[in-house]
PDB file of N, CA and C in Angstrom:
ATOM      1  N   MET A 200       0.979  -1.177   0.188  1.00 43.00           N
ATOM      2  CA  MET A 200      -0.667  -0.329  -0.193  1.00 43.00           C
ATOM      3  C   MET A 200       0.563   1.182   0.053  1.00 43.00           C
ATOM      4  N   ASP A 201       0.640   1.998  -1.256  1.00 46.00           N
ATOM      5  CA  ASP A 201       1.794   2.735  -1.560  1.00 46.00           C
ATOM      6  C   ASP A 201       0.654   3.910  -0.968  1.00 46.00           C
ATOM      7  N   GLN A 202       1.030   5.582  -0.115  1.00 48.00           N
ATOM      8  CA  GLN A 202       0.577   6.272   0.857  1.00 48.00           C
ATOM      9  C   GLN A 202       1.187   7.556  -0.539  1.00 48.00           C
ATOM     10  N   ASP A 203       0.884   8.655  -0.226  1.00 47.00           N
ATOM     11  CA  ASP A 203       1.768   9.962  -1.246  1.00 47.00           C
ATOM     12  C   ASP A 203       1.618  10.300   0.519  1.00 47.00           C
ATOM     13  N   VAL A 204       2.886  10.653   0.156  1.00 40.00           N
ATOM     14  CA  VAL A 204       4.158  11.786   1.518  1.00 40.00           C
ATOM     15  C   VAL A 204       3.721  13.180   0.481  1.00 40.00           C
ATOM     16  N   GLU A 205       3.531  13.945   1.554  1.00 43.00           N
ATOM     17  CA  GLU A 205       2.921  15.231   0.702  1.00 43.00           C
ATOM     18  C   GLU A 205       4.435  15.920   1.653  1.00 43.00           C
ATOM     19  N   MET A 206       5.758  16.262   0.852  1.00 38.00           N
ATOM     20  CA  MET A 206       6.424  17.217   1.374  1.00 38.00           C
ATOM     21  C   MET A 206       5.967  18.736   1.923  1.00 38.00           C
ATOM     22  N   PRO A 207       7.061  19.166   3.226  1.00 47.00           N
ATOM     23  CA  PRO A 207       6.568  20.981   3.268  1.00 47.00           C
ATOM     24  C   PRO A 207       6.776  21.826   2.274  1.00 47.00           C
ATOM     25  N   ASP A 208       5.676  23.095   2.288  1.00 54.00           N
ATOM     26  CA  ASP A 208       6.405  23.463   1.418  1.00 54.00           C
ATOM     27  C   ASP A 208       7.494  24.461   1.917  1.00 54.00           C
ATOM     28  N   LYS A 209       8.445  24.344   2.047  1.00 55.00           N
ATOM     29  CA  LYS A 209       9.070  25.461   2.503  1.00 55.00           C
ATOM     30  C   LYS A 209       9.016  27.060   1.954  1.00 55.00           C
ATOM     31  N   GLY A 210       8.465  27.158   0.958  1.00 54.00           N
ATOM     32  CA  GLY A 210       7.474  28.504   0.808  1.00 54.00           C
ATOM     33  C   GLY A 210       6.943  29.130   1.641  1.00 54.00           C
ATOM     34  N   ALA A 211       6.157  28.555   1.765  1.00 59.00           N
ATOM     35  CA  ALA A 211       4.889  29.177   1.720  1.00 59.00           C
ATOM     36  C   ALA A 211       5.270  28.665   3.903  1.00 59.00           C
ATOM     37  N   GLU A 212       5.833  27.831   4.382  1.00 64.00           N
ATOM     38  CA  GLU A 212       6.581  27.781   5.940  1.00 64.00           C
ATOM     39  C   GLU A 212       6.958  28.653   5.977  1.00 64.00           C
ATOM     40  N   LEU A 213       7.654  29.381   4.822  1.00 68.00           N
ATOM     41  CA  LEU A 213       8.858  30.481   5.517  1.00 68.00           C
ATOM     42  C   LEU A 213       7.422  31.924   5.323  1.00 68.00           C
ATOM     43  N   ALA A 214       6.717  31.781   4.598  1.00 71.00           N
ATOM     44  CA  ALA A 214       5.699  33.046   4.528  1.00 71.00           C
ATOM     45  C   ALA A 214       5.627  33.157   5.570  1.00 71.00           C
ATOM     46  N   GLU A 215       5.347  32.524   6.501  1.00 77.00           N
ATOM     47  CA  GLU A 215       4.585  33.532   8.109  1.00 77.00           C
ATOM     48  C   GLU A 215       5.914  32.838   8.743  1.00 77.00           C
ATOM     49  N   ASP A 216       7.147  32.856   8.268  1.00 90.00           N
ATOM     50  CA  ASP A 216       8.310  32.856   9.533  1.00 90.00           C
ATOM     51  C   ASP A 216       8.523  35.094   9.551  1.00 90.00           C
ATOM     52  N   TRP A 217       9.197  35.132  10.799  1.00 96.00           N
ATOM     53  CA  TRP A 217       9.929  36.669  11.129  1.00 96.00           C
ATOM     54  C   TRP A 217      11.153  35.914   9.992  1.00 96.00           C
ATOM     55  N   VAL A 218      12.030  36.229   9.576  1.00 96.00           N
ATOM     56  CA  VAL A 218      13.560  36.550   9.443  1.00 96.00           C
ATOM     57  C   VAL A 218      14.195  37.705  10.436  1.00 96.00           C
ATOM     58  N   CYS A 219      15.433  37.641  10.356  1.00 97.00           N
ATOM     59  CA  CYS A 219      16.085  38.587  12.054  1.00 97.00           C
ATOM     60  C   CYS A 219      17.965  38.678  10.677  1.00 97.00           C
ATOM     61  N   MET A 220      17.416  39.728  10.495  1.00 97.00           N
ATOM     62  CA  MET A 220      19.025  40.690   9.720  1.00 97.00           C
ATOM     63  C   MET A 220      19.408  41.381  11.212  1.00 97.00           C
ATOM     64  N   THR A 221      20.758  40.600  10.420  1.00 97.00           N
ATOM     65  CA  THR A 221      21.581  41.966  11.105  1.00 97.00           C
ATOM     66  C   THR A 221      22.974  42.726  10.775  1.00 97.00           C
ATOM     67  N   SER A 222      23.315  43.530  11.366  1.00 98.00           N
ATOM     68  CA  SER A 222      24.026  44.027  10.677  1.00 98.00           C
ATOM     69  C   SER A 222      25.622  44.436  11.326  1.00 98.00           C
ATOM     70  N   PRO A 223      26.708  44.348  11.053  1.00 98.00           N
ATOM     71  CA  PRO A 223      27.953  44.515  11.916  1.00 98.00           C
ATOM     72  C   PRO A 223      28.720  45.226  12.924  1.00 98.00           C
ATOM     73  N   ASP A 224      27.117  46.631  12.430  1.00 97.00           N
ATOM     74  CA  ASP A 224      26.955  47.654  13.721  1.00 97.00           C
ATOM     75  C   ASP A 224      25.983  47.704  14.161  1.00 97.00           C
ATOM     76  N   GLY A 225      25.538  46.588  14.505  1.00 97.00           N
ATOM     77  CA  GLY A 225      24.985  46.529  15.462  1.00 97.00           C
ATOM     78  C   GLY A 225      23.350  46.591  15.775  1.00 97.00           C
ATOM     79  N   PHE A 226      22.787  46.911  14.816  1.00 98.00           N
ATOM     80  CA  PHE A 226      21.429  47.032  14.536  1.00 98.00           C
ATOM     81  C   PHE A 226      20.659  45.628  13.638  1.00 98.00           C
ATOM     82  N   THR A 227      19.618  45.791  14.242  1.00 98.00           N
ATOM     83  CA  THR A 227      18.799  44.608  14.293  1.00 98.00           C
ATOM     84  C   THR A 227      17.148  44.450  13.509  1.00 98.00           C
ATOM     85  N   PHE A 228      16.948  43.564  12.410  1.00 98.00           N
ATOM     86  CA  PHE A 228      15.476  43.972  11.352  1.00 98.00           C
ATOM     87  C   PHE A 228      15.178  42.332  11.747  1.00 98.00           C
ATOM     88  N   LEU A 229      13.891  42.823  12.292  1.00 97.00           N
ATOM     89  CA  LEU A 229      13.204  41.543  12.222  1.00 97.00           C
ATOM     90  C   LEU A 229      12.036  41.499  11.086  1.00 97.00           C
ATOM     91  N   VAL A 230      11.595  40.527   9.858  1.00 96.00           N
ATOM     92  CA  VAL A 230      11.332  40.915   8.171  1.00 96.00           C
ATOM     93  C   VAL A 230      10.679  39.397   8.619  1.00 96.00           C
ATOM     94  N   LYS A 231       8.782  39.675   8.185  1.00 96.00           N
ATOM     95  CA  LYS A 231       8.241  38.420   7.992  1.00 96.00           C
ATOM     96  C   LYS A 231       8.973  37.654   6.305  1.00 96.00           C
ATOM     97  N   GLY A 232       8.855  36.770   6.777  1.00 95.00           N
ATOM     98  CA  GLY A 232       9.329  35.593   5.896  1.00 95.00           C
ATOM     99  C   GLY A 232       8.779  36.290   3.587  1.00 95.00           C
ATOM    100  N   LYS A 233       7.591  36.421   4.134  1.00 93.00           N
ATOM    101  CA  LYS A 233       7.908  36.469   2.578  1.00 93.00           C
ATOM    102  C   LYS A 233       8.267  37.717   2.045  1.00 93.00           C
ATOM    103  N   VAL A 234       8.399  38.997   3.123  1.00 95.00           N
ATOM    104  CA  VAL A 234       9.125  40.236   2.411  1.00 95.00           C
ATOM    105  C   VAL A 234       9.913  39.889   2.311  1.00 95.00           C
ATOM    106  N   ALA A 235      11.119  39.167   3.030  1.00 96.00           N
ATOM    107  CA  ALA A 235      12.709  38.454   3.035  1.00 96.00           C
ATOM    108  C   ALA A 235      12.467  37.195   1.681  1.00 96.00           C
ATOM    109  N   VAL A 236      11.840  36.527   1.384  1.00 94.00           N
ATOM    110  CA  VAL A 236      11.968  36.371   0.033  1.00 94.00           C
ATOM    111  C   VAL A 236      11.865  37.097  -0.713  1.00 94.00           C
ATOM    112  N   VAL A 237      11.643  38.370  -1.099  1.00 95.00           N
ATOM    113  CA  VAL A 237      11.972  39.735  -2.843  1.00 95.00           C
ATOM    114  C   VAL A 237      13.107  39.603  -2.923  1.00 95.00           C
ATOM    115  N   SER A 238      14.041  39.293  -2.266  1.00 96.00           N
ATOM    116  CA  SER A 238      15.470  38.730  -2.526  1.00 96.00           C
ATOM    117  C   SER A 238      15.817  37.644  -2.967  1.00 96.00           C
ATOM    118  N   GLY A 239      16.225  37.520  -4.194  1.00 96.00           N
ATOM    119  CA  GLY A 239      16.297  36.085  -4.740  1.00 96.00           C
ATOM    120  C   GLY A 239      17.195  35.247  -4.091  1.00 96.00           C
ATOM    121  N   THR A 240      18.927  36.217  -3.246  1.00 96.00           N
ATOM    122  CA  THR A 240      19.873  35.796  -2.366  1.00 96.00           C
ATOM    123  C   THR A 240      19.736  35.034  -1.243  1.00 96.00           C
ATOM    124  N   LEU A 241      18.054  35.689  -0.258  1.00 96.00           N
ATOM    125  CA  LEU A 241      17.676  35.562   0.666  1.00 96.00           C
ATOM    126  C   LEU A 241      16.394  34.283   0.527  1.00 96.00           C
ATOM    127  N   LYS A 242      16.162  34.300  -0.761  1.00 94.00           N
ATOM    128  CA  LYS A 242      15.594  33.360  -0.676  1.00 94.00           C
ATOM    129  C   LYS A 242      16.458  31.907  -1.153  1.00 94.00           C
ATOM    130  N   ASN A 243      17.097  31.859  -1.470  1.00 95.00           N
ATOM    131  CA  ASN A 243      17.925  30.413  -1.465  1.00 95.00           C
ATOM    132  C   ASN A 243      18.627  30.233  -0.147  1.00 95.00           C
ATOM    133  N   SER A 244      19.160  30.910   0.729  1.00 93.00           N
ATOM    134  CA  SER A 244      19.756  31.055   2.197  1.00 93.00           C
ATOM    135  C   SER A 244      19.020  30.547   2.809  1.00 93.00           C
ATOM    136  N   LEU A 245      17.773  30.633   2.947  1.00 93.00           N
ATOM    137  CA  LEU A 245      16.160  30.136   3.540  1.00 93.00           C
ATOM    138  C   LEU A 245      15.470  28.732   3.635  1.00 93.00           C
ATOM    139  N   THR A 246      16.180  29.082   2.563  1.00 92.00           N
ATOM    140  CA  THR A 246      14.981  27.817   1.261  1.00 92.00           C
ATOM    141  C   THR A 246      16.079  26.519   1.530  1.00 92.00           C
ATOM    142  N   SER A 247      17.164  26.745   1.464  1.00 89.00           N
ATOM    143  CA  SER A 247      18.143  26.030   1.720  1.00 89.00           C
ATOM    144  C   SER A 247      18.321  25.136   2.996  1.00 89.00           C
ATOM    145  N   GLY A 248      19.621  24.221   2.652  1.00 85.00           N
ATOM    146  CA  GLY A 248      19.681  23.401   4.182  1.00 85.00           C
ATOM    147  C   GLY A 248      21.299  24.059   4.139  1.00 85.00           C
ATOM    148  N   LEU A 249      21.082  24.990   4.315  1.00 85.00           N
ATOM    149  CA  LEU A 249      22.124  26.389   4.345  1.00 85.00           C
ATOM    150  C   LEU A 249      21.844  26.513   6.189  1.00 85.00           C
ATOM    151  N   GLU A 250      22.870  26.943   7.400  1.00 93.00           N
ATOM    152  CA  GLU A 250      21.993  26.739   8.275  1.00 93.00           C
ATOM    153  C   GLU A 250      21.420  28.462   8.714  1.00 93.00           C
ATOM    154  N   GLU A 251      21.214  28.744   7.538  1.00 92.00           N
ATOM    155  CA  GLU A 251      20.144  30.428   7.719  1.00 92.00           C
ATOM    156  C   GLU A 251      18.615  29.346   8.230  1.00 92.00           C
ATOM    157  N   SER A 252      18.779  28.770   6.804  1.00 91.00           N
ATOM    158  CA  SER A 252      17.189  27.908   6.988  1.00 91.00           C
ATOM    159  C   SER A 252      16.729  27.193   8.083  1.00 91.00           C
ATOM    160  N   GLN A 253      17.950  27.112   8.724  1.00 93.00           N
ATOM    161  CA  GLN A 253      17.644  26.276  10.364  1.00 93.00           C
ATOM    162  C   GLN A 253      16.804  28.103  11.220  1.00 93.00           C
ATOM    163  N   THR A 254      17.891  28.483  11.565  1.00 95.00           N
ATOM    164  CA  THR A 254      17.954  30.006  12.397  1.00 95.00           C
ATOM    165  C   THR A 254      17.708  30.601  12.499  1.00 95.00           C
ATOM    166  N   LYS A 255      17.098  31.017  11.048  1.00 95.00           N
ATOM    167  CA  LYS A 255      16.437  32.041  11.095  1.00 95.00           C
ATOM    168  C   LYS A 255      17.236  33.592  10.442  1.00 95.00           C
ATOM    169  N   LEU A 256      18.171  33.681  10.362  1.00 96.00           N
ATOM    170  CA  LEU A 256      19.316  34.696  11.235  1.00 96.00           C
ATOM    171  C   LEU A 256      19.898  34.999   9.265  1.00 96.00           C
ATOM    172  N   ILE A 257      20.160  36.111   9.178  1.00 96.00           N
ATOM    173  CA  ILE A 257      21.009  36.355   8.077  1.00 96.00           C
ATOM    174  C   ILE A 257      22.239  37.648   8.616  1.00 96.00           C
ATOM    175  N   VAL A 258      23.085  37.989   8.851  1.00 96.00           N
ATOM    176  CA  VAL A 258      24.342  38.414   8.868  1.00 96.00           C
ATOM    177  C   VAL A 258      24.857  39.187   7.687  1.00 96.00           C
ATOM    178  N   MET A 259      24.395  40.349   7.402  1.00 97.00           N
ATOM    179  CA  MET A 259      24.545  40.798   6.980  1.00 97.00           C
ATOM    180  C   MET A 259      25.929  41.254   6.620  1.00 97.00           C
ATOM    181  N   THR A 260      27.021  42.155   5.992  1.00 96.00           N
ATOM    182  CA  THR A 260      27.851  42.879   5.824  1.00 96.00           C
ATOM    183  C   THR A 260      27.597  44.274   5.483  1.00 96.00           C
ATOM    184  N   GLU A 261      26.970  44.565   4.903  1.00 97.00           N
ATOM    185  CA  GLU A 261      26.170  46.397   4.927  1.00 97.00           C
ATOM    186  C   GLU A 261      25.881  46.364   6.051  1.00 97.00           C
ATOM    187  N   ARG A 262      26.451  48.004   6.576  1.00 97.00           N
ATOM    188  CA  ARG A 262      25.823  48.743   7.514  1.00 97.00           C
ATOM    189  C   ARG A 262      25.319  49.287   7.962  1.00 97.00           C
ATOM    190  N   GLY A 263      24.301  49.374   9.459  1.00 97.00           N
ATOM    191  CA  GLY A 263      23.246  48.957   9.155  1.00 97.00           C
ATOM    192  C   GLY A 263      22.627  50.544   8.502  1.00 97.00           C
ATOM    193  N   VAL A 264      22.274  51.404   8.493  1.00 98.00           N
ATOM    194  CA  VAL A 264      21.972  52.185   7.156  1.00 98.00           C
ATOM    195  C   VAL A 264      20.957  52.398   6.415  1.00 98.00           C
ATOM    196  N   VAL A 265      22.235  51.137   5.799  1.00 98.00           N
ATOM    197  CA  VAL A 265      22.213  50.319   4.271  1.00 98.00           C
ATOM    198  C   VAL A 265      21.414  48.751   4.387  1.00 98.00           C
ATOM    199  N   ALA A 266      21.391  48.688   5.573  1.00 98.00           N
ATOM    200  CA  ALA A 266      20.869  46.862   5.463  1.00 98.00           C
ATOM    201  C   ALA A 266      19.085  47.840   5.942  1.00 98.00           C
ATOM    202  N   GLY A 267      18.867  48.721   6.875  1.00 98.00           N
ATOM    203  CA  GLY A 267      17.714  49.495   6.734  1.00 98.00           C
ATOM    204  C   GLY A 267      17.036  49.565   5.317  1.00 98.00           C
ATOM    205  N   LYS A 268      17.833  50.293   4.832  1.00 98.00           N
ATOM    206  CA  LYS A 268      17.436  50.944   3.526  1.00 98.00           C
ATOM    207  C   LYS A 268      16.718  49.812   2.621  1.00 98.00           C
ATOM    208  N   LEU A 269      17.306  49.038   2.648  1.00 98.00           N
ATOM    209  CA  LEU A 269      17.702  47.151   2.055  1.00 98.00           C
ATOM    210  C   LEU A 269      16.393  46.919   2.174  1.00 98.00           C
ATOM    211  N   VAL A 270      15.998  46.362   3.651  1.00 97.00           N
ATOM    212  CA  VAL A 270      14.964  46.020   4.140  1.00 97.00           C
ATOM    213  C   VAL A 270      13.477  46.424   4.390  1.00 97.00           C
ATOM    214  N   GLU A 271      13.392  48.626   4.066  1.00 97.00           N
ATOM    215  CA  GLU A 271      12.483  49.957   3.410  1.00 97.00           C
ATOM    216  C   GLU A 271      12.239  48.806   1.559  1.00 97.00           C
ATOM    217  N   TYR A 272      13.004  48.733   1.248  1.00 96.00           N
ATOM    218  CA  TYR A 272      12.885  48.195  -0.145  1.00 96.00           C
ATOM    219  C   TYR A 272      11.902  46.877  -0.998  1.00 96.00           C
ATOM    220  N   LEU A 273      12.535  45.930   0.131  1.00 96.00           N
ATOM    221  CA  LEU A 273      11.763  45.445   0.184  1.00 96.00           C
ATOM    222  C   LEU A 273      10.296  45.070   0.426  1.00 96.00           C
ATOM    223  N   ALA A 274      10.457  45.692   1.321  1.00 95.00           N
ATOM    224  CA  ALA A 274       8.763  45.731   2.694  1.00 95.00           C
ATOM    225  C   ALA A 274       7.771  46.935   1.203  1.00 95.00           C
ATOM    226  N   HIS A 275       9.009  47.452   0.801  1.00 93.00           N
ATOM    227  CA  HIS A 275       7.882  48.508  -0.615  1.00 93.00           C
ATOM    228  C   HIS A 275       8.228  47.201  -1.722  1.00 93.00           C
ATOM    229  N   LYS A 276       8.482  46.857  -2.199  1.00 92.00           N
ATOM    230  CA  LYS A 276       8.407  45.489  -3.588  1.00 92.00           C
ATOM    231  C   LYS A 276       7.434  44.628  -3.149  1.00 92.00           C
ATOM    232  N   SER A 277       7.180  43.842  -1.479  1.00 91.00           N
ATOM    233  CA  SER A 277       6.221  43.033  -1.918  1.00 91.00           C
ATOM    234  C   SER A 277       4.865  44.146  -1.724  1.00 91.00           C
ATOM    235  N   ILE A 278       4.924  44.533  -1.566  1.00 89.00           N
ATOM    236  CA  ILE A 278       3.466  44.725  -1.390  1.00 89.00           C
ATOM    237  C   ILE A 278       3.179  45.753  -2.894  1.00 89.00           C
ATOM    238  N   TYR A 279       4.199  46.256  -3.756  1.00 88.00           N
ATOM    239  CA  TYR A 279       3.732  46.594  -5.212  1.00 88.00           C
ATOM    240  C   TYR A 279       3.878  45.899  -6.170  1.00 88.00           C
ATOM    241  N   GLU A 280       4.300  45.041  -5.539  1.00 83.00           N
ATOM    242  CA  GLU A 280       4.650  43.873  -6.490  1.00 83.00           C
ATOM    243  C   GLU A 280       3.487  43.068  -7.554  1.00 83.00           C
ATOM    244  N   LYS A 281       2.602  43.360  -6.633  1.00 76.00           N
ATOM    245  CA  LYS A 281       1.810  42.387  -7.035  1.00 76.00           C
ATOM    246  C   LYS A 281       0.897  42.702  -8.634  1.00 76.00           C
ATOM    247  N   GLU A 282       0.589  41.817  -9.524  1.00 67.00           N
ATOM    248  CA  GLU A 282      -0.031  42.379 -10.854  1.00 67.00           C
ATOM    249  C   GLU A 282      -0.881  43.292 -10.506  1.00 67.00           C
ATOM    250  N   GLY A 283      -1.049  44.189 -11.669  1.00 69.00           N
ATOM    251  CA  GLY A 283      -1.846  45.761 -11.641  1.00 69.00           C
ATOM    252  C   GLY A 283      -1.970  46.370 -10.784  1.00 69.00           C
ATOM    253  N   ALA A 284      -0.683  46.747  -9.839  1.00 74.00           N
ATOM    254  CA  ALA A 284      -0.935  47.953  -8.826  1.00 74.00           C
ATOM    255  C   ALA A 284      -0.542  48.665  -9.769  1.00 74.00           C
ATOM    256  N   THR A 285      -1.267  49.441  -9.136  1.00 79.00           N
ATOM    257  CA  THR A 285      -0.793  51.394  -9.698  1.00 79.00           C
ATOM    258  C   THR A 285      -0.948  52.230  -8.562  1.00 79.00           C
ATOM    259  N   ASP A 286      -0.204  52.985  -9.490  1.00 83.00           N
ATOM    260  CA  ASP A 286       0.226  54.458  -8.279  1.00 83.00           C
ATOM    261  C   ASP A 286       1.105  53.924  -7.412  1.00 83.00           C
ATOM    262  N   ILE A 287       2.157  53.723  -7.908  1.00 85.00           N
ATOM    263  CA  ILE A 287       3.237  52.175  -7.144  1.00 85.00           C
ATOM    264  C   ILE A 287       4.488  53.857  -6.942  1.00 85.00           C
ATOM    265  N   PRO A 288       4.800  53.794  -5.823  1.00 89.00           N
ATOM    266  CA  PRO A 288       5.675  54.738  -4.971  1.00 89.00           C
ATOM    267  C   PRO A 288       6.659  55.436  -5.748  1.00 89.00           C
ATOM    268  N   ASP A 289       7.284  56.291  -6.038  1.00 90.00           N
ATOM    269  CA  ASP A 289       9.411  56.202  -6.065  1.00 90.00           C
ATOM    270  C   ASP A 289       9.677  56.310  -5.126  1.00 90.00           C
ATOM    271  N   PHE A 290      10.082  55.160  -5.371  1.00 92.00           N
ATOM    272  CA  PHE A 290      11.861  54.402  -3.962  1.00 92.00           C
ATOM    273  C   PHE A 290      11.719  55.486  -3.861  1.00 92.00           C
ATOM    274  N   ALA A 291      13.322  55.810  -5.074  1.00 92.00           N
ATOM    275  CA  ALA A 291      14.419  56.768  -5.117  1.00 92.00           C
ATOM    276  C   ALA A 291      14.247  58.038  -4.971  1.00 92.00           C
ATOM    277  N   GLU A 292      13.414  58.609  -4.650  1.00 93.00           N
ATOM    278  CA  GLU A 292      12.859  59.177  -3.739  1.00 93.00           C
ATOM    279  C   GLU A 292      13.754  59.736  -2.245  1.00 93.00           C
ATOM    280  N   ARG A 293      13.259  58.202  -1.559  1.00 95.00           N
ATOM    281  CA  ARG A 293      13.318  57.617   0.009  1.00 95.00           C
ATOM    282  C   ARG A 293      15.267  56.988   0.516  1.00 95.00           C
ATOM    283  N   VAL A 294      15.402  57.315  -1.181  1.00 97.00           N
ATOM    284  CA  VAL A 294      16.886  57.124  -0.843  1.00 97.00           C
ATOM    285  C   VAL A 294      18.371  58.696  -0.645  1.00 97.00           C
ATOM    286  N   ALA A 295      18.935  58.259   0.173  1.00 96.00           N
ATOM    287  CA  ALA A 295      19.846  60.125   0.746  1.00 96.00           C
ATOM    288  C   ALA A 295      20.642  59.725  -0.740  1.00 96.00           C
ATOM    289  N   PRO A 296      21.537  60.441  -1.541  1.00 96.00           N
ATOM    290  CA  PRO A 296      22.656  60.475  -2.151  1.00 96.00           C
ATOM    291  C   PRO A 296      23.477  59.946  -1.432  1.00 96.00           C
ATOM    292  N   GLU A 297      24.087  59.664   0.039  1.00 97.00           N
ATOM    293  CA  GLU A 297      25.292  59.716   0.125  1.00 97.00           C
ATOM    294  C   GLU A 297      25.565  58.036   0.530  1.00 97.00           C
ATOM    295  N   ILE A 298      23.842  57.157   0.392  1.00 97.00           N
ATOM    296  CA  ILE A 298      24.108  55.953   0.283  1.00 97.00           C
ATOM    297  C   ILE A 298      23.432  55.175  -0.037  1.00 97.00           C
ATOM    298  N   ALA A 299      23.208  56.146  -2.149  1.00 97.00           N
ATOM    299  CA  ALA A 299      22.966  55.174  -2.983  1.00 97.00           C
ATOM    300  C   ALA A 299      23.573  54.211  -3.606  1.00 97.00           C
ATOM    301  N   LEU A 300      24.662  54.997  -3.740  1.00 97.00           N
ATOM    302  CA  LEU A 300      26.127  53.535  -4.579  1.00 97.00           C
ATOM    303  C   LEU A 300      26.156  52.211  -3.783  1.00 97.00           C
ATOM    304  N   GLU A 301      26.497  52.288  -2.107  1.00 97.00           N
ATOM    305  CA  GLU A 301      26.166  51.353  -1.067  1.00 97.00           C
ATOM    306  C   GLU A 301      24.905  50.556  -1.368  1.00 97.00           C
ATOM    307  N   LEU A 302      24.194  50.842  -1.372  1.00 97.00           N
ATOM    308  CA  LEU A 302      22.581  50.797  -1.854  1.00 97.00           C
ATOM    309  C   LEU A 302      22.533  49.668  -2.648  1.00 97.00           C
ATOM    310  N   LEU A 303      22.749  50.764  -4.022  1.00 97.00           N
ATOM    311  CA  LEU A 303      22.518  50.011  -5.516  1.00 97.00           C
ATOM    312  C   LEU A 303      23.683  48.509  -5.389  1.00 97.00           C
ATOM    313  N   MET A 304      24.789  48.216  -4.535  1.00 98.00           N
ATOM    314  CA  MET A 304      25.521  46.938  -4.649  1.00 98.00           C
ATOM    315  C   MET A 304      25.331  45.873  -4.423  1.00 98.00           C
ATOM    316  N   ALA A 305      24.312  46.733  -2.401  1.00 97.00           N
ATOM    317  CA  ALA A 305      24.455  45.481  -1.926  1.00 97.00           C
ATOM    318  C   ALA A 305      22.191  45.271  -2.568  1.00 97.00           C
ATOM    319  N   ALA A 306      21.600  45.910  -3.319  1.00 96.00           N
ATOM    320  CA  ALA A 306      20.485  45.567  -3.895  1.00 96.00           C
ATOM    321  C   ALA A 306      20.978  44.234  -5.328  1.00 96.00           C
ATOM    322  N   ASP A 307      21.912  44.756  -5.437  1.00 97.00           N
ATOM    323  CA  ASP A 307      23.160  44.098  -7.012  1.00 97.00           C
ATOM    324  C   ASP A 307      23.018  42.640  -6.075  1.00 97.00           C
ATOM    325  N   TYR A 308      23.870  42.372  -4.930  1.00 97.00           N
ATOM    326  CA  TYR A 308      24.155  41.014  -4.465  1.00 97.00           C
ATOM    327  C   TYR A 308      22.635  40.214  -3.800  1.00 97.00           C
ATOM    328  N   TYR A 309      21.701  41.078  -3.204  1.00 97.00           N
ATOM    329  CA  TYR A 309      20.728  40.577  -2.602  1.00 97.00           C
ATOM    330  C   TYR A 309      19.183  40.227  -3.717  1.00 97.00           C
ATOM    331  N   GLU A 310      20.190  40.610  -5.333  1.00 96.00           N
ATOM    332  CA  GLU A 310      18.984  39.976  -6.148  1.00 96.00           C
ATOM    333  C   GLU A 310      17.428  41.074  -6.387  1.00 96.00           C
ATOM    334  N   VAL A 311      17.637  41.958  -6.044  1.00 94.00           N
ATOM    335  CA  VAL A 311      15.567  43.064  -5.657  1.00 94.00           C
ATOM    336  C   VAL A 311      16.180  43.918  -7.220  1.00 94.00           C
TER     337      VAL A 311
END
C-alpha cells in the first residue's frame, strides 16, 4: 500500500516565519519571511539546507543604514509587486544620496 507523502512547502512555511537580519554595526531587523524572499539571495539562503534556513538569522555585511533601507525596499517591493498595481510610489525619493551607491551594490548582491 503506497501512500503519497506530501513534502512541506518551504516557501509557504517561510512566509509565516520571521527572519532576523543583523548588520555588523549592531542593527537588527525583524522581517516577515514573505518580505525577505523578495530577495533571490535571501530566498536561496532561507530555503536551502544552509544554517540560515534553520536559524532564520541573516548576518549582513552592509552597515545598518544601508541594511535598513534595503529592508525597507524589500517591504516596498513586496507590497507593490502585485500584478496590476497602480500608483506605485517612487522609492528613489526615499534614498539619501550618501548611501545610494552602497544600496545599489547591496541590491545587486541580494538580487532585488
